[in-house]
CSV table of C-alpha atoms in Angstrom, one decimal:
chain,number,residue,atom,x,y,z
A,1,MET,CA,-23.0,-18.3,0.6
A,2,SER,CA,-20.9,-17.2,3.4
A,3,GLU,CA,-18.1,-15.5,1.0
A,4,ASP,CA,-21.0,-13.7,-1.1
A,5,ILE,CA,-22.6,-12.2,2.0
A,6,CYS,CA,-18.7,-10.9,2.7
A,7,GLU,CA,-18.5,-9.8,-0.4
A,8,ARG,CA,-21.6,-7.7,0.0
A,9,ILE,CA,-20.5,-6.6,3.3
A,10,ILE,CA,-17.2,-5.3,1.8
A,11,GLU,CA,-19.0,-3.4,-1.1
A,12,ALA,CA,-21.5,-1.8,1.1
A,13,ALA,CA,-18.7,-0.5,3.3
A,14,GLU,CA,-16.6,0.5,0.6
A,15,GLU,CA,-19.3,2.7,-0.7
A,16,ARG,CA,-20.2,4.2,2.9
A,17,PHE,CA,-16.6,4.7,3.9
A,18,THR,CA,-15.4,6.6,0.6
A,19,HIS,CA,-18.8,8.6,0.6
A,20,TYR,CA,-19.5,9.5,4.4
A,21,GLY,CA,-16.4,8.4,5.9
A,22,TYR,CA,-15.1,5.7,8.2
A,23,GLY,CA,-16.2,8.0,11.0
A,24,LYS,CA,-19.6,8.9,10.2
A,25,THR,CA,-20.7,4.9,9.1
A,26,THR,CA,-22.5,3.2,11.7
A,27,MET,CA,-22.9,-0.9,11.7
A,28,ALA,CA,-26.4,-0.4,11.8
A,29,GLU,CA,-26.5,1.5,8.3
A,30,LEU,CA,-24.0,-1.5,6.9
A,31,ALA,CA,-26.4,-4.0,8.0
A,32,ARG,CA,-29.5,-2.2,6.6
A,33,ASP,CA,-27.6,-1.8,3.2
A,34,CYS,CA,-26.9,-5.6,3.1
A,35,ASP,CA,-30.3,-6.1,4.5
A,36,MET,CA,-29.6,-8.0,7.2
A,37,SER,CA,-29.9,-7.5,11.0
A,38,SER,CA,-26.8,-5.9,12.8
A,39,GLY,CA,-26.2,-8.9,14.7
A,40,ASN,CA,-26.0,-11.3,11.6
A,41,LEU,CA,-23.3,-8.8,10.1
A,42,TYR,CA,-21.3,-9.0,13.6
A,43,ARG,CA,-20.9,-12.8,12.6
A,44,PHE,CA,-19.0,-11.9,9.9
A,45,PHE,CA,-16.9,-9.0,11.0
A,46,PRO,CA,-16.9,-8.3,14.9
A,47,SER,CA,-16.2,-4.7,14.0
A,48,LYS,CA,-16.1,-1.9,11.5
A,49,LEU,CA,-12.4,-1.7,11.9
A,50,ASP,CA,-12.4,-5.4,10.8
A,51,ILE,CA,-14.1,-4.2,7.6
A,52,ALA,CA,-12.1,-1.5,6.8
A,53,GLU,CA,-9.1,-3.6,7.9
A,54,GLU,CA,-10.1,-5.8,4.9
A,55,ILE,CA,-10.9,-3.2,2.8
A,56,CYS,CA,-7.5,-1.6,3.1
A,57,ARG,CA,-5.8,-5.5,2.8
A,58,ARG,CA,-7.3,-6.2,-0.2
A,59,ALA,CA,-6.0,-2.8,-1.6
A,60,SER,CA,-2.8,-3.7,0.0
A,61,ILE,CA,-2.3,-6.9,-2.0
A,62,GLN,CA,-3.4,-5.5,-5.2
A,63,THR,CA,-0.8,-3.1,-5.1
A,64,ALA,CA,1.8,-6.0,-4.3
A,65,ASP,CA,0.5,-8.0,-7.1
A,66,ALA,CA,1.2,-4.9,-9.3
A,67,LEU,CA,4.9,-4.0,-8.0
A,68,THR,CA,5.5,-8.0,-8.2
A,69,ALA,CA,4.9,-8.0,-12.1
A,70,ILE,CA,8.2,-5.4,-12.2
A,71,LEU,CA,9.9,-8.9,-11.2
A,72,ASP,CA,8.7,-10.3,-14.7
A,73,SER,CA,9.2,-7.5,-17.0
A,74,PRO,CA,11.5,-8.4,-19.8
A,75,GLY,CA,14.4,-6.2,-20.9
A,76,MET,CA,14.6,-4.3,-18.0
A,77,SER,CA,18.3,-3.5,-15.6
A,78,ALA,CA,17.6,-4.3,-11.8
A,79,SER,CA,18.2,-0.3,-12.0
A,80,GLU,CA,15.5,0.2,-14.0
A,81,ARG,CA,13.3,-2.2,-11.9
A,82,LEU,CA,14.3,-0.2,-8.6
A,83,LYS,CA,13.1,3.2,-10.0
A,84,GLU,CA,9.7,1.3,-11.8
A,85,PHE,CA,9.0,0.3,-8.4
A,86,LEU,CA,9.6,3.2,-6.4
A,87,PHE,CA,7.6,5.1,-8.9
A,88,GLN,CA,4.8,3.0,-9.4
A,89,ASP,CA,4.7,2.6,-5.7
A,90,LEU,CA,4.5,6.4,-5.2
A,91,ARG,CA,2.0,7.4,-8.3
A,92,THR,CA,-0.7,4.2,-7.5
A,93,THR,CA,-0.9,5.1,-3.9
A,94,PHE,CA,-1.0,9.2,-4.7
A,95,HIS,CA,-3.9,8.7,-7.0
A,96,ALA,CA,-5.8,6.3,-5.2
A,97,LEU,CA,-5.2,8.8,-2.2
A,98,GLU,CA,-5.7,12.1,-4.0
A,99,LYS,CA,-9.1,10.2,-5.6
A,100,ASN,CA,-10.9,9.9,-2.2
A,101,HIS,CA,-9.7,11.6,0.8
A,102,ARG,CA,-11.5,10.0,2.9
A,103,ILE,CA,-9.2,6.7,2.2
A,104,VAL,CA,-6.3,8.9,4.1
A,105,GLU,CA,-8.5,8.9,7.3
A,106,MET,CA,-9.3,5.1,7.2
A,107,ALA,CA,-5.3,4.8,6.5
A,108,GLN,CA,-4.5,6.6,9.4
A,109,LEU,CA,-6.8,4.7,11.8
A,110,ILE,CA,-5.8,1.1,10.6
A,111,THR,CA,-2.4,2.6,10.7
A,112,ALA,CA,-2.3,3.6,14.6
A,113,GLU,CA,-5.2,0.7,15.5
A,114,ARG,CA,-3.6,-2.4,13.7
A,115,PRO,CA,0.4,-1.4,13.0
A,116,GLU,CA,0.6,-5.0,12.8
A,117,PHE,CA,-1.6,-4.9,9.4
A,118,HIS,CA,0.6,-1.8,8.0
A,119,ASN,CA,3.4,-4.4,8.7
A,120,GLU,CA,2.2,-7.0,6.5
A,121,GLY,CA,1.7,-4.4,4.1
A,122,LEU,CA,5.2,-3.1,4.0
A,123,LYS,CA,6.8,-6.9,4.2
A,124,ARG,CA,4.6,-7.7,0.9
A,125,GLU,CA,6.2,-5.0,-0.8
A,126,ARG,CA,9.9,-5.5,0.7
A,127,ASP,CA,9.6,-9.0,-0.8
A,128,VAL,CA,9.3,-7.5,-4.3
A,129,LEU,CA,12.1,-5.0,-3.8
A,130,SER,CA,14.2,-7.6,-2.1
A,131,GLY,CA,13.8,-9.5,-5.6
A,132,ILE,CA,14.9,-7.3,-7.7
A,133,LEU,CA,18.1,-6.1,-5.4
A,134,SER,CA,18.7,-10.1,-5.7
A,135,MET,CA,18.5,-9.8,-9.4
A,136,GLY,CA,20.7,-7.1,-9.9
A,137,ARG,CA,23.4,-8.9,-7.4
A,138,GLU,CA,23.3,-11.6,-9.7
A,139,ALA,CA,23.6,-9.5,-12.5
A,140,GLY,CA,26.8,-7.3,-10.9
A,141,GLU,CA,24.7,-4.6,-11.3
A,142,PHE,CA,24.3,-4.3,-7.3
A,143,GLU,CA,27.0,-5.0,-4.6
A,144,VAL,CA,24.4,-6.2,-1.8
A,145,ALA,CA,25.4,-8.8,1.0
A,146,ASP,CA,21.8,-9.0,2.3
A,147,PRO,CA,19.1,-8.5,-0.3
A,148,ASP,CA,16.2,-8.7,2.6
A,149,PHE,CA,18.2,-5.9,4.9
A,150,THR,CA,19.0,-3.7,2.2
A,151,ALA,CA,15.3,-3.8,1.2
A,152,GLU,CA,14.4,-3.0,4.9
A,153,MET,CA,16.6,0.0,4.6
A,154,ILE,CA,15.4,1.4,1.1
A,155,GLN,CA,12.1,1.0,2.2
A,156,ALA,CA,12.8,2.8,5.5
A,157,ALA,CA,14.3,5.5,3.4
A,158,THR,CA,11.5,6.2,0.8
A,159,LEU,CA,8.5,5.5,3.1
A,160,LYS,CA,7.4,8.8,2.3
A,161,PHE,CA,6.8,8.5,-1.1
A,162,SER,CA,5.0,4.8,-0.6
A,163,TYR,CA,2.1,7.0,1.9
A,164,PRO,CA,2.5,10.2,0.7
A,165,GLN,CA,-0.7,12.5,1.8
A,166,LEU,CA,-0.1,10.9,5.2
A,167,PHE,CA,3.4,12.4,5.6
A,168,SER,CA,2.8,15.8,3.5
A,169,ARG,CA,0.2,17.8,1.2
A,170,LEU,CA,3.3,17.9,-1.3
A,171,SER,CA,2.1,17.6,-5.2
A,172,LEU,CA,3.0,14.8,-7.2
A,173,GLU,CA,5.4,16.7,-9.6
A,174,LYS,CA,7.5,17.5,-6.5
A,175,LEU,CA,7.2,14.4,-4.8
A,176,GLU,CA,8.4,12.8,-8.1
A,177,LEU,CA,11.7,15.0,-8.1
A,178,GLU,CA,12.5,14.6,-4.4
A,179,LEU,CA,12.3,10.6,-5.1
A,180,ASN,CA,14.4,10.9,-8.0
A,181,GLY,CA,16.9,12.4,-6.0
A,182,VAL,CA,16.3,9.7,-3.2
A,183,TYR,CA,16.3,7.0,-6.3
A,184,GLN,CA,20.1,8.6,-7.7
A,185,LEU,CA,21.5,7.9,-4.3
A,186,ILE,CA,20.2,4.7,-3.7
A,187,VAL,CA,21.3,3.3,-7.0
A,188,ARG,CA,25.0,5.0,-6.6
A,189,GLY,CA,25.0,3.5,-3.1
A,190,LEU,CA,24.1,0.4,-4.1
A,191,ALA,CA,27.2,0.1,-7.0
A,192,PRO,CA,29.7,-2.1,-7.0
A,193,ALA,CA,33.0,-0.5,-5.5
A,194,LYS,CA,35.4,0.3,-8.0
A,195,ALA,CA,38.2,-1.7,-8.8
A,196,ALA,CA,41.7,-0.2,-7.2
């Protein structure tokens, strides 16, 4: 029963946050939308920020799950998997944030107020990236001593493309052009050194 109530709260909050914005939504309004008292709402979520964090966590897990599917895609080289990972991450986030600019406001707030949440999401994606690097190492396609560390460095180098609207107002076409250049540099850096 309490799971159903949490779902109702999350749905009501998503609707309000995307329509009116996080800042213009109150806990009293959310309680009213869920046919409950504000006191009862606080039993499930101590604050509006906790609700926003849960919404963002679900979106982050969904994105990571979609990226994880790249590991199981048949017939792809590690380089192709890496490219798919980077471009899928860019496109998914870009389209989600373009569809509703109010999500950018919420994402910026969560990142500022709850940095550990942001780090959790980065770790989920980094684990997939590390898996791709490990596949490349096993196939002799990549020369990678430590896939986890290398995944962290690639993530640092491509963070702009994971959350594009938080860093710039470039078009998707321009971002893809830049990302392709960064991808080419990364793949060249991962390639095994030529035998003398």
